[in-house]
Amino acid sequence: MVVEIKDYTKVIKGNVVLDHVNYRFESGMIYGLKGKNGSGKTMLMRAITGLIHPTEGEVVIDGKVLGKDMGFPESVGLLLENPAFLPNETGFDNLKILAGIRNQISDQKISDILEEIGLDPKDKRTYRKYSLGMKQKLGIAAAIMEEPKLIILDEPINALDEEAVKKVKELILREKERGAVIIIACHDSEELNYLSDQIVPISGGKLLKQENQKGIGI
Amino acid sequence: MRMLGTDLKRWLPKLALCSGIVLLIMLYAKIEFVRELKYLGIPETKDDCGTYLCYLFLGSHEFIKDVYPYEVPLVLFLLLALFAYQIAYDPIRDLQKRGQQIFIRCYSQGIWWFEKCIWLLLNVLIFFLMIYVFAIILTGNMKSVPDLQVVDALFGIQKTAEAGEWLLYLYVLPVVTVFAMSCLQVVVSMMTVPAGGFFTVLFLYLFSFYQLRIYLPGNYLMMRRTILLHEKGIEFSEAFPIAAGIALISILAGTFYIKRKDLI
């Protein structure tokens, strides 16, 4: 999969939140978006998933223009800011409801991904009673359970303890090995540098000159 | 269409509560209906499903100074408000935070909106089916066409009509009208806030009780405002295209809006 952002500009209520952004994301790579709060990281993620529409420019995924040839990327997993699920359903049921829309994975696969991320698929507690860390894990599970070709994770290790962070990192690297395009934003520079093959600095809605490039493994 | 199945599955538990409230409202109407029959000395054997529904959807007289005061037909208004309330939040919730997960799995905004429209239609059909079933249970008589002698004695028939015409006013027009109002409600809610659509349709219903006007669809839900029971009443041939038009315009407006909406 190749995701190309071509001269993308987004203006919201007179504010330029993305300013002539150009970039190319490719399969099997992890891209780390680095920037301060309000720099445009989340907006760029929304732009790539088709949740916002460009004022100018376009997002092209495997030759298809987002918003013209397709509404959303055909295979995408998403975790944006704080995850939100149905408060009165269990974690498993929430994932089952989401998975039911495309019906691509079995209940067993949902259970497996929950276990891998450190949640009990048989836990009868509703989402409302989940801790922040559990909510975050469920959000990550929702993003990767269908093995999407494009994975977008905004602050994936927020509210997670050390052990959970390790598991999440392993899962992200496994998804990379599978060949997914992975785009991450993270406030923890150390973790972002560790995970990312390419760091993409962003400030004021503009992409800055690339800082570094590296290959990594577990 | 899988999202539709998921939505309906999640909606079914609410149906139990909704049906309980509808039954209570209809039971109250039934007691009032029987009391009126007794008052006019009409035998209880004339208490059938069609006549009872005619009473249920009777509505009120339009406001005429010094003749008819402004009156809200309580039973009808409660049923309409209950339905508007139960659809008020569900589609809109997908546009909020959780919706990001839903949307990206729907392939396009247009597909999402199309499925929501089907969901609305099914909701309307289930709601009216519930009313019709309860009407049969409460009267114990499945006769779907009203007893014209009873209707005439109770409300005064203004136009001689075939049985089929009564069925159109009693069974088809309310379903089409409520579907149109529901589409309008959801579109207004999408463009404003969830409560925005709810209060807009309530206002339209309340304004319809005040005035008999062809452009106020609430009139189509009241038998007393139709040509059958009102000499200057609304005809099916006028009301149906307008209700269908409101539904169509709302669906198109929703499609146009959702394709351009930023989910932030």
XYZ file of N, CA, C and O in Angstrom, chain B residues 27-197:
684
model
N -54.046 2.075 25.969
C -55.036 1.594 26.939
C -55.868 2.763 27.456
O -57.100 2.671 27.578
N -55.165 3.863 27.724
C -55.862 5.080 28.175
C -56.848 5.532 27.084
O -58.013 5.858 27.377
N -56.373 5.531 25.821
C -57.241 5.945 24.712
C -58.440 5.008 24.568
O -59.551 5.431 24.271
N -58.197 3.743 24.800
C -59.262 2.738 24.672
C -60.365 2.987 25.715
O -61.559 2.922 25.411
N -59.932 3.304 26.944
C -60.918 3.575 28.010
C -61.771 4.792 27.632
O -62.995 4.777 27.754
N -61.112 5.819 27.123
C -61.820 7.025 26.689
C -62.768 6.719 25.532
O -63.891 7.220 25.480
N -62.287 5.886 24.632
C -63.073 5.517 23.443
C -64.346 4.777 23.849
O -65.458 5.114 23.392
N -64.208 3.807 24.725
C -65.366 3.023 25.184
C -66.348 3.936 25.929
O -67.567 3.810 25.762
N -65.795 4.859 26.693
C -66.664 5.788 27.435
C -67.513 6.622 26.456
O -68.699 6.836 26.677
N -66.874 7.054 25.361
C -67.624 7.843 24.369
C -68.680 6.997 23.673
O -69.785 7.461 23.385
N -68.326 5.751 23.382
C -69.299 4.851 22.742
C -70.515 4.685 23.653
O -71.662 4.759 23.195
N -70.240 4.470 24.922
C -71.333 4.280 25.897
C -72.189 5.547 25.997
O -73.405 5.484 26.070
N -71.517 6.673 25.995
C -72.225 7.953 26.108
C -73.221 8.131 24.962
O -74.316 8.651 25.127
N -72.795 7.664 23.772
C -73.673 7.797 22.602
C -74.627 6.606 22.460
O -75.390 6.533 21.504
N -74.530 5.680 23.387
C -75.414 4.513 23.360
C -75.082 3.542 22.237
O -75.953 2.807 21.741
N -73.818 3.535 21.808
C -73.403 2.608 20.738
C -72.981 1.286 21.384
O -72.195 1.298 22.333
N -73.517 0.165 20.893
C -73.169 -1.117 21.518
C -71.675 -1.431 21.399
O -71.025 -1.035 20.422
N -71.138 -2.138 22.393
C -69.703 -2.437 22.432
C -69.241 -3.335 21.295
O -68.049 -3.412 21.002
N -70.193 -4.004 20.650
C -69.821 -4.866 19.509
C -69.267 -4.027 18.364
O -68.604 -4.521 17.465
N -69.536 -2.725 18.385
C -69.050 -1.824 17.325
C -67.603 -1.382 17.599
O -67.041 -0.596 16.860
N -67.057 -1.866 18.690
C -65.697 -1.507 19.077
C -64.708 -2.385 18.301
O -64.356 -3.476 18.732
N -64.279 -1.921 17.127
C -63.338 -2.721 16.321
C -62.036 -1.963 16.105
O -61.932 -0.764 16.424
N -61.057 -2.681 15.551
C -59.706 -2.139 15.373
C -59.711 -0.862 14.530
O -59.113 0.150 14.911
N -60.389 -0.899 13.391
C -60.394 0.248 12.475
C -60.997 1.484 13.112
O -60.449 2.594 13.002
N -62.138 1.309 13.804
C -62.816 2.456 14.425
C -61.963 3.015 15.565
O -61.838 4.235 15.733
N -61.365 2.110 16.321
C -60.508 2.544 17.438
C -59.293 3.326 16.916
O -58.924 4.373 17.469
N -58.688 2.844 15.816
C -57.544 3.561 15.243
C -57.973 4.933 14.731
O -57.224 5.905 14.824
N -59.183 4.968 14.192
C -59.719 6.245 13.717
C -59.819 7.216 14.905
O -59.517 8.405 14.780
N -60.221 6.697 16.051
C -60.306 7.511 17.272
C -58.901 7.936 17.732
O -58.666 9.082 18.094
N -57.971 6.969 17.670
C -56.594 7.218 18.099
C -55.933 8.326 17.262
O -55.201 9.168 17.764
N -56.183 8.277 15.948
C -55.591 9.262 15.021
C -56.574 10.382 14.687
O -56.452 11.003 13.638
N -57.532 10.588 15.554
C -58.548 11.617 15.279
C -57.924 13.010 15.253
O -58.195 13.812 14.369
N -57.081 13.307 16.219
C -56.476 14.639 16.297
C -57.448 15.642 16.876
O -58.420 15.264 17.546
N -57.181 16.913 16.594
C -58.019 17.968 17.175
C -58.574 18.875 16.079
O -58.120 18.835 14.942
N -59.547 19.699 16.457
C -60.024 20.729 15.527
C -58.946 21.797 15.390
O -58.202 22.048 16.348
N -58.867 22.410 14.221
C -57.925 23.535 14.088
C -58.447 24.702 14.929
O -59.653 24.799 15.192
N -57.524 25.560 15.305
C -57.917 26.704 16.138
C -58.757 27.684 15.319
O -58.349 28.151 14.259
N -59.972 27.963 15.805
C -60.800 29.028 15.214
C -61.302 29.868 16.387
O -61.961 29.335 17.291
N -60.956 31.116 16.353
C -61.273 32.002 17.491
C -62.768 31.958 17.815
O -63.603 32.031 16.905
N -63.066 31.820 19.047
C -64.440 31.775 19.573
C -65.218 30.533 19.156
O -66.405 30.403 19.466
N -64.593 29.637 18.407
C -65.291 28.401 18.009
C -64.573 27.192 18.610
O -65.121 26.452 19.422
N -63.312 27.009 18.180
C -62.505 25.903 18.712
C -61.234 26.466 19.338
O -60.483 27.181 18.660
N -60.971 26.172 20.593
C -59.713 26.632 21.199
C -58.541 25.804 20.666
O -58.759 24.733 20.059
N -57.318 26.317 20.884
C -56.148 25.515 20.500
C -56.091 24.291 21.403
O -56.115 24.405 22.628
N -56.010 23.139 20.784
C -56.053 21.906 21.572
C -54.987 20.931 21.073
O -54.852 20.720 19.867
N -54.235 20.378 22.004
C -53.243 19.355 21.653
C -53.887 17.981 21.865
O -54.288 17.664 22.986
N -54.014 17.177 20.805
C -54.564 15.828 21.002
C -53.550 14.977 21.761
O -52.566 14.506 21.177
N -53.790 14.831 23.043
C -52.789 14.288 23.958
C -52.254 12.922 23.530
O -51.039 12.710 23.455
N -53.175 12.005 23.241
C -52.750 10.625 22.928
C -51.871 10.606 21.674
O -50.780 10.016 21.668
N -52.335 11.265 20.635
C -51.569 11.292 19.381
C -50.212 11.973 19.599
O -49.173 11.479 19.144
N -50.221 13.075 20.324
C -48.984 13.804 20.552
C -47.987 12.967 21.357
O -46.793 12.949 21.042
N -48.503 12.251 22.354
C -47.604 11.411 23.160
C -46.965 10.320 22.299
O -45.775 10.031 22.419
N -47.771 9.716 21.433
C -47.226 8.655 20.564
C -46.155 9.221 19.628
O -45.086 8.630 19.454
N -46.448 10.384 19.043
C -45.488 10.990 18.102
C -44.216 11.440 18.830
O -43.111 11.253 18.321
N -44.397 12.006 20.018
C -43.236 12.468 20.789
C -42.385 11.281 21.236
O -41.153 11.346 21.200
N -43.043 10.198 21.602
C -42.309 8.999 22.031
C -41.450 8.472 20.879
O -40.268 8.155 21.058
N -42.042 8.425 19.696
C -41.277 7.918 18.553
C -40.107 8.856 18.229
O -38.975 8.400 18.004
N -40.400 10.154 18.230
C -39.334 11.130 17.933
C -38.201 11.008 18.956
O -37.025 11.105 18.608
N -38.570 10.758 20.199
C -37.561 10.644 21.261
C -36.680 9.404 21.049
O -35.470 9.461 21.200
N -37.317 8.309 20.670
C -36.535 7.069 20.595
C -35.579 7.027 19.393
O -34.627 6.266 19.396
N -35.835 7.866 18.397
C -34.873 7.904 17.275
C -33.934 9.103 17.394
O -33.100 9.332 16.522
N -34.098 9.870 18.466
C -33.380 11.154 18.549
C -31.874 11.016 18.598
O -31.153 11.821 18.039
N -31.391 9.979 19.249
C -29.957 9.962 19.518
C -29.175 8.917 18.724
O -28.012 9.139 18.393
N -29.831 7.806 18.402
C -29.084 6.685 17.818
C -28.268 7.014 16.561
O -27.078 6.734 16.519
N -28.874 7.581 15.518
C -28.053 7.833 14.319
C -26.972 8.871 14.569
O -25.875 8.774 14.037
N -27.303 9.853 15.412
C -26.378 10.963 15.618
C -25.141 10.512 16.400
O -24.056 11.049 16.231
N -25.337 9.498 17.256
C -24.208 9.015 18.069
C -23.033 8.599 17.183
O -21.881 8.785 17.549
N -23.347 8.084 15.996
C -22.275 7.662 15.095
C -21.442 8.834 14.600
O -20.342 8.640 14.086
N -21.995 10.038 14.680
C -21.242 11.202 14.204
C -20.311 11.724 15.291
O -19.497 12.591 15.053
N -20.512 11.219 16.503
C -19.649 11.659 17.588
C -18.430 10.743 17.666
O -18.206 9.946 16.770
N -17.721 10.816 18.747
C -16.414 10.164 18.833
C -16.391 8.700 18.355
O -15.564 8.302 17.558
N -17.341 7.919 18.882
C -17.358 6.497 18.555
C -17.565 6.283 17.057
O -17.149 5.274 16.480
N -18.215 7.273 16.443
C -18.555 7.154 15.034
C -17.355 6.982 14.126
O -17.456 6.400 13.049
N -16.202 7.487 14.577
C -15.006 7.354 13.730
C -14.726 5.888 13.425
O -14.361 5.536 12.309
N -14.915 5.041 14.428
C -14.693 3.604 14.246
C -15.748 3.004 13.315
O -15.468 2.093 12.549
N -16.980 3.516 13.434
C -18.082 3.005 12.611
C -17.869 3.443 11.159
O -17.913 2.642 10.235
N -17.644 4.752 11.007
C -17.535 5.328 9.663
C -16.488 4.643 8.805
O -16.747 4.281 7.671
N -15.287 4.496 9.382
C -14.194 3.986 8.552
C -14.439 2.537 8.124
O -13.807 2.055 7.201
N -15.388 1.870 8.802
C -15.718 0.491 8.403
C -16.878 0.448 7.411
O -17.258 -0.613 6.951
N -17.480 1.606 7.144
C -18.660 1.652 6.251
C -18.288 1.918 4.791
O -19.173 2.068 3.964
N -17.034 2.063 4.500
C -16.518 2.322 3.145
C -16.797 3.756 2.673
O -15.976 4.359 2.026
N -18.018 4.284 2.955
C -18.257 5.678 2.577
C -19.353 6.272 3.453
O -20.175 5.545 4.017
N -19.363 7.603 3.510
C -20.368 8.305 4.293
C -21.755 8.048 3.709
O -22.742 7.967 4.439
N -21.817 7.953 2.362
C -23.096 7.727 1.687
C -23.735 6.405 2.103
O -24.947 6.321 2.336
N -22.909 5.358 2.214
C -23.426 4.041 2.626
C -23.961 4.122 4.053
O -25.025 3.596 4.373
N -23.213 4.819 4.902
C -23.657 4.982 6.300
C -25.032 5.638 6.352
O -25.939 5.167 7.026
N -25.186 6.728 5.602
C -26.448 7.476 5.626
C -27.588 6.645 5.022
O -28.707 6.641 5.544
N -27.306 5.936 3.942
C -28.331 5.084 3.310
C -28.834 4.037 4.318
O -30.036 3.815 4.460
N -27.892 3.435 5.045
C -28.300 2.419 6.030
C -29.088 3.044 7.180
O -30.007 2.429 7.712
N -28.743 4.266 7.538
C -29.502 4.938 8.597
C -30.933 5.223 8.134
O -31.875 5.161 8.930
N -31.101 5.567 6.864
C -32.449 5.820 6.327
C -33.283 4.527 6.347
O -34.462 4.551 6.701
N -32.656 3.427 5.978
C -33.360 2.139 6.030
C -33.722 1.813 7.481
O -34.823 1.339 7.786
N -32.792 2.099 8.381
C -33.022 1.870 9.811
C -34.222 2.687 10.297
O -35.072 2.190 11.032
N -34.297 3.933 9.830
C -35.428 4.786 10.201
C -36.736 4.211 9.690
O -37.741 4.157 10.401
N -36.706 3.777 8.425
C -37.922 3.212 7.817
C -38.385 1.983 8.603
O -39.572 1.839 8.910
N -37.437 1.119 8.951
C -37.793 -0.084 9.716
C -38.344 0.291 11.093
O -39.293 -0.323 11.577
N -37.748 1.319 11.701
C -38.250 1.797 12.994
C -39.698 2.252 12.884
O -40.524 1.933 13.730
N -39.983 3.018 11.834
C -41.352 3.530 11.631
C -42.308 2.357 11.430
O -43.385 2.299 12.041
N -41.909 1.411 10.584
C -42.786 0.266 10.298
C -43.045 -0.556 11.575
O -44.183 -0.949 11.841
N -41.995 -0.780 12.344
C -42.160 -1.568 13.582
C -43.061 -0.815 14.563
O -43.931 -1.403 15.210
N -42.866 0.498 14.642
C -43.675 1.315 15.559
C -45.160 1.226 15.199
O -46.013 1.006 16.067
N -45.463 1.375 13.907
C -46.875 1.323 13.495
C -47.439 -0.096 13.593
O -48.601 -0.281 13.952
N -46.589 -1.057 13.305
C -47.036 -2.452 13.449
C -47.434 -2.714 14.908
O -48.453 -3.354 15.190
N -46.632 -2.170 15.801
C -46.905 -2.303 17.235
C -48.265 -1.675 17.566
O -49.083 -2.266 18.265
N -48.516 -0.487 17.021
C -49.789 0.193 17.277
C -50.956 -0.638 16.738
O -51.974 -0.827 17.411
N -50.786 -1.178 15.528
C -51.883 -1.947 14.921
C -52.138 -3.237 15.702
O -53.285 -3.614 15.923
N -51.066 -3.885 16.121
C -51.227 -5.139 16.886
C -51.916 -4.852 18.224
O -52.847 -5.567 18.618
N -51.478 -3.789 18.890
C -52.111 -3.437 20.175
C -53.576 -3.063 19.968
O -54.423 -3.352 20.823
N -53.876 -2.424 18.846
C -55.276 -2.050 18.564
C -56.132 -3.314 18.421
O -57.261 -3.369 18.924
N -55.583 -4.320 17.775
C -56.322 -5.592 17.615
C -56.502 -6.254 18.985
O -57.596 -6.715 19.328
N -55.414 -6.248 19.762
C -55.487 -6.887 21.096
C -56.503 -6.163 21.983
O -57.338 -6.787 22.639
N -56.456 -4.835 21.959
C -57.326 -4.064 22.860
C -58.794 -4.113 22.459
O -59.683 -4.003 23.307
N -59.056 -4.254 21.161
C -60.461 -4.285 20.729
C -60.958 -5.716 20.557
O -62.168 -5.960 20.610
N -60.021 -6.630 20.325
C -60.407 -8.025 20.115
C -61.171 -8.213 18.817
O -61.892 -9.199 18.638
N -61.038 -7.258 17.917
C -61.757 -7.315 16.641
C -60.826 -6.829 15.543
O -60.379 -5.679 15.561
N -60.510 -7.697 14.584
C -59.500 -7.366 13.563
C -60.026 -6.512 12.412
O -59.268 -6.210 11.497
N -61.283 -6.153 12.448
C -61.857 -5.391 11.318
C -61.050 -4.099 11.104
O -61.005 -3.225 11.978
N -60.414 -4.012 9.942
C -59.478 -2.903 9.724
C -60.150 -1.627 9.221
O -59.615 -0.531 9.415
N -61.308 -1.777 8.556
C -62.001 -0.585 8.061
C -62.931 -0.090 9.176
O -63.642 -0.882 9.788
N -62.925 1.195 9.461
C -63.788 1.684 10.546
C -65.277 1.461 10.247
O -65.679 1.428 9.079
N -66.039 1.318 11.298
C -67.493 1.224 11.153
C -68.002 2.640 10.864
O -67.958 3.523 11.729
N -68.464 2.865 9.651
C -68.782 4.227 9.216
C -69.954 4.830 9.994
O -69.999 6.039 10.208
N -70.857 3.965 10.430
C -71.996 4.468 11.222
C -71.489 5.042 12.551
O -71.908 6.117 12.975
N -70.570 4.293 13.159
C -70.010 4.739 14.448
C -69.177 6.006 14.250
O -69.306 6.972 15.014
N -68.340 5.990 13.218
C -67.481 7.154 12.959
C -68.346 8.384 12.703
O -68.068 9.485 13.210
N -69.421 8.189 11.945
C -70.320 9.300 11.642
C -70.967 9.825 12.931
O -71.050 11.033 13.152
N -71.396 8.880 13.771
C -72.043 9.284 15.029
C -71.048 10.001 15.947
O -71.402 10.971 16.615
N -69.827 9.539 15.947
C -68.817 10.126 16.846
C -68.248 11.443 16.317
O -68.125 12.411 17.047
N -67.869 11.449 15.052
C -67.099 12.599 14.535
C -67.762 13.321 13.357
O -67.327 14.401 13.003
N -68.713 12.696 12.712
C -69.387 13.323 11.582
C -68.626 13.176 10.279
O -67.673 13.923 10.029
N -69.025 12.224 9.462
C -68.344 11.999 8.181
C -68.748 13.089 7.187
O -69.926 13.432 7.067
N -67.760 13.628 6.480
C -68.015 14.712 5.524
C -67.980 14.232 4.087
O -68.472 14.905 3.191
N -67.344 13.090 3.846
C -67.226 12.640 2.452
C -67.478 11.138 2.397
O -66.918 10.378 3.190
N -68.325 10.741 1.467
C -68.568 9.320 1.281
C -67.344 8.733 0.575
O -66.927 9.242 -0.467
N -66.781 7.727 1.181
C -65.565 7.143 0.591
C -65.615 5.618 0.665
O -66.287 5.056 1.534
N -64.930 5.010 -0.264
C -64.837 3.543 -0.280
C -63.962 3.087 0.899
O -63.160 3.869 1.426
N -64.118 1.817 1.211
C -63.320 1.249 2.313
C -61.825 1.429 2.058
O -61.056 1.771 2.960
N -61.403 1.237 0.812
C -59.982 1.349 0.453
C -59.430 2.726 0.751
O -58.275 2.874 1.166
N -60.279 3.760 0.548
C -59.830 5.122 0.787
C -59.588 5.350 2.290
O -58.614 5.997 2.695
N -60.449 4.782 3.117
C -60.266 4.880 4.572
C -58.937 4.229 4.972
O -58.214 4.743 5.822
N -58.641 3.122 4.323
C -57.390 2.416 4.652
C -56.174 3.276 4.309
O -55.181 3.283 5.034
N -56.277 4.006 3.188
C -55.148 4.872 2.798
C -54.886 5.936 3.853
O -53.742 6.193 4.233
N -55.954 6.560 4.340
C -55.811 7.633 5.327
C -55.374 7.095 6.702
O -54.683 7.762 7.445
N -55.845 5.883 6.992
C -55.634 5.332 8.328
C -54.332 4.545 8.468
O -53.720 4.535 9.534
N -53.919 3.906 7.377
C -52.762 3.000 7.488
C -51.556 3.440 6.656
O -50.430 3.143 7.028
N -51.765 4.111 5.534
C -50.634 4.448 4.657
C -50.093 5.852 4.974
O -48.886 6.016 5.205
N -50.995 6.822 5.009
C -50.551 8.208 5.188
C -49.781 8.435 6.504
O -48.735 9.096 6.483
N -50.250 7.880 7.636
C -49.469 8.093 8.867
C -48.048 7.522 8.783
O -47.094 8.159 9.250
N -47.895 6.369 8.163
C -46.567 5.741 8.068
C -45.642 6.610 7.214
O -44.506 6.911 7.609
N -46.139 7.045 6.059
C -45.316 7.866 5.159
C -44.980 9.199 5.833
O -43.840 9.678 5.764
N -45.966 9.773 6.505
C -45.744 11.082 7.144
C -44.716 10.974 8.279
O -43.798 11.801 8.371
N -44.873 9.975 9.124
C -43.929 9.846 10.245
C -42.523 9.534 9.727
O -41.530 10.035 10.262
N -42.427 8.752 8.652
C -41.102 8.493 8.068
C -40.485 9.801 7.565
O -39.301 10.075 7.799
N -41.306 10.617 6.888
C -40.805 11.902 6.381
C -40.325 12.787 7.524
O -39.244 13.384 7.459
N -41.121 12.842 8.582
C -40.756 13.684 9.726
C -39.496 13.148 10.417
O -38.684 13.920 10.927
N -39.359 11.823 10.434
C -38.173 11.216 11.054
C -36.914 11.567 10.270
O -35.872 11.873 10.858
N -37.019 11.480 8.938
C -35.859 11.833 8.101
C -35.482 13.298 8.342
O -34.313 13.636 8.507
N -36.500 14.139 8.373
C -36.268 15.566 8.617
C -35.601 15.764 9.984
O -34.631 16.515 10.122
N -36.111 15.053 10.976
C -35.573 15.162 12.341
C -34.087 14.805 12.375
O -33.277 15.538 12.945
N -33.745 13.687 11.746
C -32.355 13.225 11.808
C -31.433 14.186 11.049
O -30.319 14.486 11.508
N -31.916 14.705 9.922
C -31.082 15.638 9.155
C -30.844 16.920 9.963
O -29.717 17.410 10.043
N -31.906 17.434 10.579
C -31.744 18.651 11.392
C -30.789 18.363 12.555
O -29.918 19.174 12.875
N -30.935 17.180 13.160
C -30.037 16.814 14.270
C -28.590 16.727 13.809
O -27.680 17.151 14.516
N -28.383 16.159 12.617
C -27.014 16.052 12.093
C -26.408 17.434 11.906
O -25.230 17.654 12.155
N -27.250 18.371 11.446
C -26.729 19.697 11.124
C -26.617 20.591 12.357
O -25.925 21.594 12.335
N -27.350 20.230 13.419
C -27.303 21.069 14.624
C -26.812 20.219 15.805
O -25.646 19.892 15.888
N -27.719 19.878 16.685
C -27.419 18.993 17.833
C -28.538 17.960 17.891
O -29.609 18.188 17.322
N -28.319 16.800 18.563
C -29.358 15.770 18.596
C -30.731 16.307 19.015
O -31.757 15.949 18.425
N -30.750 17.183 19.995
C -32.045 17.699 20.460
C -32.674 18.647 19.431
O -33.894 18.857 19.442
N -31.863 19.200 18.545
C -32.364 20.157 17.553
C -33.449 19.560 16.670
O -34.510 20.163 16.463
N -33.205 18.369 16.160
C -34.186 17.706 15.292
C -35.433 17.325 16.070
O -36.563 17.485 15.575
